[in-house]
XYZ file of C-alpha atoms in Angstrom:
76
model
C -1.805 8.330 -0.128
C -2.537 10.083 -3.343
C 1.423 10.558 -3.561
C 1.378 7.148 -4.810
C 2.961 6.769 -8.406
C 2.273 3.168 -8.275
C -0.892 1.296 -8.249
C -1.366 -1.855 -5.896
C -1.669 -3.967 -9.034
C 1.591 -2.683 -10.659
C 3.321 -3.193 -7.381
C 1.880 -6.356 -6.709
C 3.791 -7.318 -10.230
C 7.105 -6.126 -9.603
C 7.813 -8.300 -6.154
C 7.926 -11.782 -5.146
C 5.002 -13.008 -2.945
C 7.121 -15.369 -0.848
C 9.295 -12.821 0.922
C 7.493 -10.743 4.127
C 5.080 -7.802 2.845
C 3.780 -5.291 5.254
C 0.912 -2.840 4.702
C 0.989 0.688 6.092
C -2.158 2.318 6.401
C -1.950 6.061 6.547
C -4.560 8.008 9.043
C -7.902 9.404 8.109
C -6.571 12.933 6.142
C -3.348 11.763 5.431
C 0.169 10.999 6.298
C 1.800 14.911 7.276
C 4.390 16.222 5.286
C 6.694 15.309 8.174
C 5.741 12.051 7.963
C 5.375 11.756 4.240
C 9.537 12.857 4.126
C 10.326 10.378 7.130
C 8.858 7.226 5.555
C 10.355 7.906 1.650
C 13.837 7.367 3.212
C 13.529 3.365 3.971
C 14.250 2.376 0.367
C 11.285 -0.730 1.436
C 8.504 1.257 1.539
C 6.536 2.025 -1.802
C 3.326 4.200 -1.446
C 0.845 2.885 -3.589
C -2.450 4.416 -5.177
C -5.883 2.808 -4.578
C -7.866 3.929 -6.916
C -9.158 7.620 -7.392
C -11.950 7.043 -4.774
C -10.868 8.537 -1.500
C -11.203 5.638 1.033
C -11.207 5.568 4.685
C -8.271 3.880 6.588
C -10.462 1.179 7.657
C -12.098 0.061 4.419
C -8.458 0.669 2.640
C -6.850 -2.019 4.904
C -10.211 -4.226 3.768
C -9.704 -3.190 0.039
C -5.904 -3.790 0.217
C -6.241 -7.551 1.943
C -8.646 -8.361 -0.242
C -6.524 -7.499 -3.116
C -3.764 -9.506 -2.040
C -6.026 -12.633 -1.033
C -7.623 -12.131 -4.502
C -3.940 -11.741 -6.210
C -2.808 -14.896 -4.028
C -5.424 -17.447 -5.415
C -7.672 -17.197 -2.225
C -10.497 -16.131 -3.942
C -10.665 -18.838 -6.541
């Protein structure tokens, strides 16, 4: 979501890789208002900004796990 303030390298810095991490994929055209007020009330979900290309939701799951494999050492 563009709402994002943080980008998945910045949040990738601030928390510890060992504990569970979850990604949340928002729909092709966005999360709804509705939605967007609903999911800023679980104090463990951060939206994050990809980048200022505007990605489908299948190729940003593919961009975000290969982030994380990348930030993980898997792509050494």
């Amino acid at each position: 979501e563009r709402d994002g303030e943080v980008s998945l390298n910045k949040m990738f810095q601030d928390i510890e890789i060992d504990q569970n991490i979850y990604f949340l994929i928002g729909p092709e055209g966005g999360f709804s208002e509705k939605e967007k007020l609903f999911l800023r009330q679980f104090n463990y979900i951060m939206p994050v900004n990809l980048g200022p290309r505007i990605l489908r939701s299948d190729t940003a799951a593919i961009a975000t796990l290969s982030f994380f494999q990348m930030l993980l050492g898997d792509c050494k």
